[in-house]
């Protein structure tokens, strides 16, 4: 990309087909929010809807709301709204629990389908909870039945051997933003009889996903990142229709029972995606996520991807043209088609820089030990935000503002 002028940037914002979406979010004035990959901004509809759920449904209609306001159907209803965004036909996605717990459930199912194999293959840089959950499953099933194997990305394809039971991957790497080729890897795994579990934490709501088309077996993802469901919003999981008759999962809570309100003495799983429910749905939080998903109702995910790529390309171009920023090294893949919707840069003082950015109105995040991460959320990030952010970043680095003691206090959450 050639270096662009301020006028050009303003023109891009003016002619942005997603430009009006920003008005559907409540963002603080004077804040440039580039952390929607960790916690999505709040859609304005969340306030009204939360008020309705609290004052009308809970306070007034009380327990009648399970039927009257269809609280009991929320996990499926919300699942269906997510399904459209991840390329899944009806009846395969359910909203429940956290991503970690959902991983445990689908990994257990996948391992149970692979009776003669024991290896769960993943990447060494995967998000810790994903790797921890496999360790947890191994502690239940025993090391003979479940072993974790992590490899580096350059040897991933050659590690797809016939002793592997499950390939568990995160589509977009949480640090670097690297985007894996879901179709190719799923195909290669299937050729060796391996089942796949995809974690969509940093891709659902950030780019078009085609789970059905890629013949994915299982997937999980977060409600509070690009889906904007709010802090701690429930997560989701996907189980391909073709597996639903043959799978089981060990967290046999009453909500996954065929007839929960029969209060039967023995567990009988629902025969569809409902068997992945465990306990009572998180109604308040799930209702807010449902309202937040309506912001996506008229969004074309390909158009969203185009803007995401344009925002990231602009960021890189502006960083590269600024000689004062040559201390930053890009830790994301250079070709846009190999990236999700975030960029990572390394700098020895990334922590202090991140704190200084926040003080100057730019919210980005820091990942230990030296990574500075910027997330681009095409529904509410403008091209002008990118330009302003790079200006502020240049000032902080060239003036060494990050050295100030106030920017070097370690917080509990980074
Ligand atoms: C954010 C994230 C999670 C979060 O899991 P929770 O159970 O919601 O805390 C899991 N996996 C990946 C890859 C993530 O990026």
Coordinates of C-alpha atoms and ligand atoms in Angstrom, one line a residue:
X1 CA 0.0 0.0 0.0
X2 CA 1.3 3.4 -0.9
X3 CA 1.4 6.0 1.9
X4 CA -2.0 7.5 2.2
X5 CA -3.0 11.1 2.9
X6 CA -5.3 12.3 5.7
X7 CA -7.9 13.2 3.0
X8 CA -7.8 9.7 1.6
X9 CA -8.4 8.3 5.1
X10 CA -11.3 10.6 5.7
X11 CA -12.7 9.5 2.3
X12 CA -12.5 5.8 3.2
X13 CA -14.5 6.5 6.4
X14 CA -17.1 8.4 4.4
X15 CA -17.6 5.7 1.8
X16 CA -17.3 2.8 4.2
X17 CA -20.4 0.5 3.8
X18 CA -20.0 -0.6 7.4
X19 CA -19.5 3.0 8.7
X20 CA -23.0 3.4 10.1
X21 CA -22.6 0.3 12.3
X22 CA -20.4 2.3 14.7
X23 CA -23.6 4.2 15.7
X24 CA -25.0 1.0 17.1
X25 CA -22.2 0.8 19.8
X26 CA -21.8 2.8 23.0
X27 CA -18.1 3.8 22.9
X28 CA -16.6 6.4 25.2
X29 CA -15.7 9.6 23.5
X30 CA -12.0 10.2 22.9
X31 CA -11.1 6.5 23.2
X32 CA -9.7 4.5 20.3
X33 CA -10.6 0.9 21.1
X34 CA -8.4 -1.7 19.6
X35 CA -9.1 -4.5 22.0
X36 CA -12.3 -5.8 20.6
X37 CA -10.5 -9.1 20.1
X38 CA -10.4 -9.6 23.8
X39 CA -13.6 -7.8 24.9
X40 CA -16.0 -6.5 22.3
X41 CA -17.4 -3.0 22.7
X42 CA -21.0 -2.7 24.0
X43 CA -23.8 -2.5 21.5
X44 CA -26.2 0.1 22.7
X45 CA -29.1 -2.3 22.5
X46 CA -27.5 -4.2 25.4
X47 CA -28.6 -1.6 27.9
X48 CA -32.2 -1.6 26.9
X49 CA -32.4 -5.3 26.6
X50 CA -30.7 -5.9 29.9
X51 CA -33.2 -3.5 31.5
X52 CA -36.1 -5.4 29.9
X53 CA -34.7 -8.8 31.0
X54 CA -34.2 -7.5 34.6
X55 CA -37.3 -5.4 35.1
X56 CA -39.9 -7.1 33.0
X57 CA -38.8 -10.7 32.7
X58 CA -37.1 -11.3 36.0
X59 CA -38.7 -8.8 38.4
X60 CA -42.2 -8.9 37.0
X61 CA -42.8 -12.3 35.3
X62 CA -40.5 -14.2 37.6
X63 CA -40.3 -17.9 37.0
X64 CA -43.1 -17.8 34.4
X65 CA -40.4 -16.3 32.1
X66 CA -38.9 -19.7 31.4
X67 CA -41.9 -20.3 29.1
X68 CA -43.3 -16.8 28.5
X69 CA -40.0 -15.3 27.5
X70 CA -38.5 -18.5 26.2
X71 CA -35.6 -18.5 28.6
X72 CA -35.4 -22.3 28.2
X73 CA -34.9 -21.9 24.4
X74 CA -32.1 -19.3 24.7
X75 CA -29.1 -21.7 24.2
X76 CA -30.5 -23.0 20.9
X77 CA -31.8 -19.6 19.8
X78 CA -28.5 -17.9 20.4
X79 CA -26.7 -20.9 18.9
X80 CA -28.7 -20.4 15.7
X81 CA -27.7 -16.7 15.5
X82 CA -24.0 -17.7 15.9
X83 CA -24.4 -20.5 13.3
X84 CA -25.0 -18.0 10.5
X85 CA -21.7 -16.3 11.3
X86 CA -19.7 -19.5 11.2
X87 CA -21.1 -21.3 8.2
X88 CA -23.2 -23.9 10.1
X89 CA -26.6 -25.0 9.1
X90 CA -29.3 -25.2 11.7
X91 CA -29.2 -27.6 14.7
X92 CA -25.5 -27.8 15.1
X93 CA -24.5 -24.8 17.4
X94 CA -25.5 -24.3 21.0
X95 CA -24.6 -21.4 23.3
X96 CA -23.6 -22.5 26.8
X97 CA -20.8 -22.5 29.4
X98 CA -17.3 -21.1 28.7
X99 CA -15.0 -21.9 25.9
X100 CA -12.8 -23.9 28.2
X101 CA -15.7 -26.1 29.4
X102 CA -17.0 -26.5 25.9
X103 CA -13.6 -27.7 24.8
X104 CA -13.6 -30.3 27.5
X105 CA -17.0 -31.5 26.2
X106 CA -16.2 -31.7 22.5
X107 CA -12.7 -33.1 23.1
X108 CA -14.2 -35.9 25.3
X109 CA -16.7 -36.6 22.5
X110 CA -14.0 -36.7 19.8
X111 CA -11.8 -39.0 21.9
X112 CA -14.7 -41.4 22.6
X113 CA -15.2 -41.7 18.8
X114 CA -11.6 -42.6 18.3
X115 CA -11.3 -45.8 20.4
X116 CA -8.0 -47.0 19.1
X117 CA -6.1 -43.8 19.1
X118 CA -4.9 -41.6 22.0
X119 CA -3.0 -38.6 20.7
X120 CA -4.4 -35.1 20.8
X121 CA -2.3 -33.0 18.4
X122 CA -2.0 -29.3 18.8
X123 CA 0.4 -26.4 18.3
X124 CA 2.8 -25.4 21.0
X125 CA 1.7 -21.7 20.8
X126 CA -2.0 -22.5 21.3
X127 CA -3.9 -20.6 23.9
X128 CA -3.0 -22.1 27.3
X129 CA -6.6 -23.0 28.3
X130 CA -6.9 -25.2 25.2
X131 CA -3.7 -27.2 26.1
X132 CA -4.7 -27.3 29.8
X133 CA -8.1 -28.7 29.0
X134 CA -6.4 -31.6 27.2
X135 CA -4.2 -32.2 30.2
X136 CA -7.3 -32.2 32.3
X137 CA -9.0 -34.7 30.1
X138 CA -5.8 -36.9 30.1
X139 CA -5.9 -36.9 33.9
X140 CA -9.4 -38.3 33.8
X141 CA -9.0 -40.8 30.9
X142 CA -5.5 -41.8 31.9
X143 CA -2.3 -41.2 29.9
X144 CA -2.7 -44.4 27.9
X145 CA -6.0 -43.2 26.5
X146 CA -5.2 -39.5 26.1
X147 CA -1.8 -37.9 25.4
X148 CA -1.2 -34.3 24.4
X149 CA 1.3 -33.7 21.7
X150 CA 2.3 -30.2 20.7
X151 CA 4.3 -29.4 17.7
X152 CA 5.6 -26.2 16.1
X153 CA 3.7 -24.9 13.2
X154 CA 6.3 -25.7 10.5
X155 CA 6.0 -29.4 11.1
X156 CA 2.2 -29.5 11.8
X157 CA 1.2 -31.2 8.5
X158 CA 3.9 -33.9 8.8
X159 CA 2.7 -34.7 12.4
X160 CA -0.7 -35.7 11.1
X161 CA -0.1 -39.4 11.4
X162 CA -2.4 -42.4 11.9
X163 CA -1.9 -42.5 15.7
X164 CA -3.4 -39.1 16.1
X165 CA -7.0 -39.2 17.4
X166 CA -7.8 -35.5 17.4
X167 CA -6.3 -32.4 15.8
X168 CA -7.2 -29.4 18.0
X169 CA -6.3 -26.0 16.6
X170 CA -7.2 -22.4 17.1
X171 CA -7.9 -20.8 13.8
X172 CA -6.5 -17.4 14.6
X173 CA -3.5 -17.4 16.9
X174 CA -4.1 -15.2 19.9
X175 CA -0.7 -13.7 19.9
X176 CA 0.3 -13.2 16.3
X177 CA -3.1 -13.2 14.6
X178 CA -1.9 -15.9 12.2
X179 CA -4.9 -17.5 10.4
X180 CA -4.7 -21.2 9.6
X181 CA -6.2 -22.8 6.5
X182 CA -9.2 -24.6 8.0
X183 CA -10.2 -26.4 4.8
X184 CA -6.8 -27.7 4.0
X185 CA -5.9 -28.8 7.6
X186 CA -9.3 -30.4 8.1
X187 CA -9.0 -32.3 4.9
X188 CA -5.4 -33.5 5.6
X189 CA -6.5 -34.7 9.1
X190 CA -9.5 -36.5 7.7
X191 CA -7.3 -38.3 5.1
X192 CA -5.5 -39.8 8.1
X193 CA -8.7 -40.6 10.0
X194 CA -8.2 -37.8 12.5
X195 CA -11.1 -35.8 13.9
X196 CA -10.8 -32.0 14.1
X197 CA -11.7 -29.5 16.8
X198 CA -11.4 -25.9 15.9
X199 CA -11.3 -23.1 18.4
X200 CA -12.9 -20.0 16.9
X201 CA -12.2 -17.6 19.8
X202 CA -10.5 -15.0 17.6
X203 CA -12.3 -15.7 14.4
X204 CA -16.0 -15.9 15.1
X205 CA -17.4 -12.5 14.2
X206 CA -14.1 -11.4 12.7
X207 CA -14.1 -13.2 9.4
X208 CA -16.2 -15.5 7.3
X209 CA -16.0 -19.1 8.5
X210 CA -17.4 -22.1 6.7
X211 CA -17.6 -25.0 9.2
X212 CA -20.0 -27.1 7.2
X213 CA -18.3 -26.6 3.9
X214 CA -14.9 -27.5 5.4
X215 CA -16.5 -30.6 7.0
X216 CA -15.3 -29.7 10.4
X217 CA -16.2 -32.2 13.2
X218 CA -16.3 -30.0 16.3
X219 CA -15.8 -26.3 17.1
X220 CA -15.9 -24.0 20.1
X221 CA -15.7 -20.2 20.5
X222 CA -16.2 -17.2 22.7
X223 CA -19.2 -14.9 23.1
X224 CA -17.3 -11.9 24.5
X225 CA -14.7 -11.2 21.9
X226 CA -15.7 -10.3 18.3
X227 CA -19.4 -11.3 19.1
X228 CA -19.6 -8.4 21.6
X229 CA -21.7 -10.4 24.2
X230 CA -20.2 -8.6 27.2
X231 CA -17.6 -9.7 29.9
X232 CA -17.9 -13.3 30.6
X233 CA -20.7 -13.9 28.0
X234 CA -21.4 -17.5 27.4
X235 CA -19.5 -19.4 24.8
X236 CA -20.7 -21.7 22.0
X237 CA -19.9 -25.1 20.5
X238 CA -20.6 -26.8 17.2
X239 CA -21.0 -30.5 16.6
X240 CA -21.5 -31.6 12.9
X241 CA -24.9 -33.2 12.4
X242 CA -23.3 -36.4 11.1
X243 CA -21.8 -37.0 14.5
X244 CA -24.8 -36.1 16.7
X245 CA -26.3 -39.6 16.8
X246 CA -23.0 -41.2 17.9
X247 CA -21.5 -38.8 20.4
X248 CA -21.6 -38.5 24.1
X249 CA -20.1 -36.0 26.5
X250 CA -19.3 -36.6 30.2
X251 CA -20.8 -33.5 31.8
X252 CA -24.2 -35.2 32.0
X253 CA -26.2 -32.4 33.6
X254 CA -29.9 -32.4 33.6
X255 CA -30.3 -29.8 30.9
X256 CA -28.7 -32.2 28.4
X257 CA -31.2 -34.9 29.3
X258 CA -33.8 -36.0 26.7
X259 CA -36.6 -34.9 29.0
X260 CA -35.2 -32.6 31.7
X261 CA -38.5 -32.1 33.3
X262 CA -39.3 -35.8 33.6
X263 CA -36.8 -35.8 36.5
X264 CA -35.9 -39.3 35.6
X265 CA -33.6 -41.3 37.8
X266 CA -31.1 -42.1 35.0
X267 CA -29.5 -40.0 32.4
X268 CA -30.6 -40.2 28.8
X269 CA -29.0 -37.8 26.5
X270 CA -31.0 -35.6 24.2
X271 CA -30.4 -36.9 20.6
X272 CA -29.5 -33.6 19.2
X273 CA -27.1 -30.7 20.0
X274 CA -29.0 -30.2 23.3
X275 CA -27.1 -33.0 24.9
X276 CA -24.2 -30.6 25.1
X277 CA -26.0 -28.5 27.7
X278 CA -25.1 -29.2 31.3
X279 CA -26.8 -26.9 33.8
X280 CA -29.2 -24.0 33.8
X281 CA -28.4 -21.4 31.2
X282 CA -26.9 -18.1 32.2
X283 CA -30.1 -16.2 31.2
X284 CA -29.1 -12.6 31.8
X285 CA -25.8 -12.8 30.1
X286 CA -27.1 -15.0 27.3
X287 CA -29.9 -12.5 26.6
X288 CA -27.4 -9.7 26.2
X289 CA -25.4 -11.8 23.8
X290 CA -28.5 -12.5 21.8
X291 CA -29.3 -8.8 21.5
X292 CA -25.6 -8.1 20.6
X293 CA -25.8 -10.7 17.8
X294 CA -28.6 -8.8 16.2
X295 CA -26.1 -6.1 15.3
X296 CA -24.7 -8.7 12.8
X297 CA -28.1 -9.5 11.3
X298 CA -27.6 -7.4 8.2
X299 CA -23.8 -7.7 8.0
X300 CA -22.1 -9.4 5.1
X301 CA -19.2 -11.2 6.6
X302 CA -17.2 -10.9 3.3
X303 CA -17.6 -7.2 3.4
X304 CA -16.6 -7.2 7.1
X305 CA -13.4 -9.2 6.1
X306 CA -12.6 -6.7 3.4
X307 CA -12.6 -3.8 5.9
X308 CA -10.7 -5.8 8.5
X309 CA -7.9 -6.4 5.9
X310 CA -8.0 -2.8 4.8
X311 CA -7.7 -1.6 8.4
X312 CA -4.7 -3.9 9.2
X313 CA -3.0 -3.0 5.9
X314 CA -3.3 0.7 6.7
X315 CA -1.9 0.1 10.2
X316 CA 1.1 -1.7 8.8
X317 CA 1.7 0.9 6.0
X318 CA 1.6 3.8 8.5
X319 CA 4.0 2.0 10.9
X320 CA 6.4 1.2 8.1
X321 CA 6.5 4.7 6.7
X322 CA 7.4 6.1 10.2
X323 CA 11.2 5.8 10.8
X324 CA 10.7 6.4 14.5
X325 CA 8.7 3.2 14.6
X326 CA 11.4 0.9 13.2
X327 CA 12.0 -0.5 16.7
X328 CA 8.7 -2.3 16.4
X329 CA 8.9 -5.6 14.7
X330 CA 5.8 -7.1 13.1
X331 CA 5.1 -10.5 14.7
X332 CA 2.1 -11.2 12.4
X333 CA 2.3 -12.8 9.0
X334 CA 2.9 -10.3 6.3
X335 CA 0.3 -11.5 3.7
X336 CA -3.1 -10.3 4.7
X337 CA -4.7 -13.7 3.8
X338 CA -2.6 -15.3 6.5
X339 CA -3.9 -13.0 9.2
X340 CA -7.1 -12.8 11.3
X341 CA -8.3 -9.3 12.4
X342 CA -5.4 -8.4 14.7
X343 CA -1.8 -7.4 14.5
X344 CA 1.1 -8.0 16.9
X345 CA 4.3 -6.2 17.2
X346 CA 7.3 -6.9 19.4
X347 CA 9.1 -4.3 21.4
X348 CA 11.4 -4.7 24.4
X349 CA 9.2 -2.2 26.2
X350 CA 5.8 -3.5 25.0
X351 CA 4.3 -3.4 28.5
X352 CA 5.2 0.2 29.2
X353 CA 4.1 1.2 25.6
X354 CA 0.8 -0.4 26.1
X355 CA 0.2 1.3 29.5
X356 CA 1.2 4.7 27.9
X357 CA -1.1 4.1 24.9
X358 CA -4.0 3.5 27.3
X359 CA -3.2 6.7 29.2
X360 CA -3.3 8.5 25.8
X361 CA -6.7 7.2 24.9
X362 CA -5.7 4.1 22.8
X363 CA -6.8 0.8 24.3
X364 CA -4.6 -2.0 23.0
X365 CA -3.2 -5.0 24.9
X366 CA 0.0 -6.5 26.0
X367 CA 0.9 -10.2 25.9
X368 CA 4.0 -11.3 27.9
X369 CA 6.8 -11.1 27.4
X370 CA 7.1 -8.4 24.7
X371 CA 4.0 -8.4 22.4
X372 CA 1.8 -5.4 21.7
X373 CA -1.5 -6.4 20.2
X374 CA -4.0 -4.4 18.2
X375 CA -7.4 -5.8 17.3
X376 CA -9.5 -4.4 14.4
X377 CA -13.2 -4.7 14.7
X378 CA -14.7 -3.5 11.4
X379 CA -18.1 -2.8 13.0
X380 CA -16.8 0.1 15.0
X381 CA -13.2 0.8 14.1
X382 CA -12.6 3.7 11.7
X383 CA -9.7 4.3 9.3
X384 CA -9.1 7.6 11.1
X385 CA -8.7 5.6 14.4
X386 CA -5.8 3.7 12.9
X387 CA -4.1 6.9 11.8
X388 CA -4.5 8.5 15.2
X389 CA -3.3 5.4 17.0
X390 CA -0.1 5.3 14.9
X391 CA 0.5 9.0 15.6
X392 CA 0.1 8.5 19.4
X393 CA 2.3 5.3 19.2
X394 CA 5.0 7.3 17.3
X395 CA 5.0 10.0 20.0
X396 CA 5.2 7.4 22.8
X397 CA 8.1 5.6 21.3
X398 CA 10.1 8.5 19.9
X399 CA 9.8 10.4 23.2
X400 CA 10.4 7.2 25.3
X401 CA 7.2 8.1 27.2
X402 CA 6.9 4.4 28.1
X403 CA 9.9 4.8 30.5
X404 CA 7.8 6.8 33.0
X405 CA 7.3 4.8 36.2
X406 CA 3.6 5.1 36.1
X407 CA 3.6 2.9 32.9
X408 CA 5.6 0.2 34.5
X409 CA 3.3 -1.1 37.2
X410 CA 2.3 -4.7 36.7
X411 CA -1.5 -5.1 36.8
X412 CA -3.3 -8.4 37.6
X413 CA -5.0 -8.5 34.2
X414 CA -3.0 -7.5 31.1
Ligands
LIG1 C1 -10.0 -16.2 24.7 C2 -9.7 -17.6 24.4 C3 -10.3 -18.6 25.2 C4 -11.1 -18.2 26.4 O1 -11.6 -19.3 27.1 P1 -12.6 -19.0 28.3 O2 -13.0 -20.3 28.8 O3 -13.7 -18.2 27.8 O4 -11.9 -18.2 29.4 C5 -10.1 -19.9 24.8 N1 -9.3 -20.2 23.8 C6 -8.8 -19.3 23.0 C7 -8.0 -19.7 21.8 C8 -8.9 -17.9 23.3 O5 -8.4 -17.0 22.6

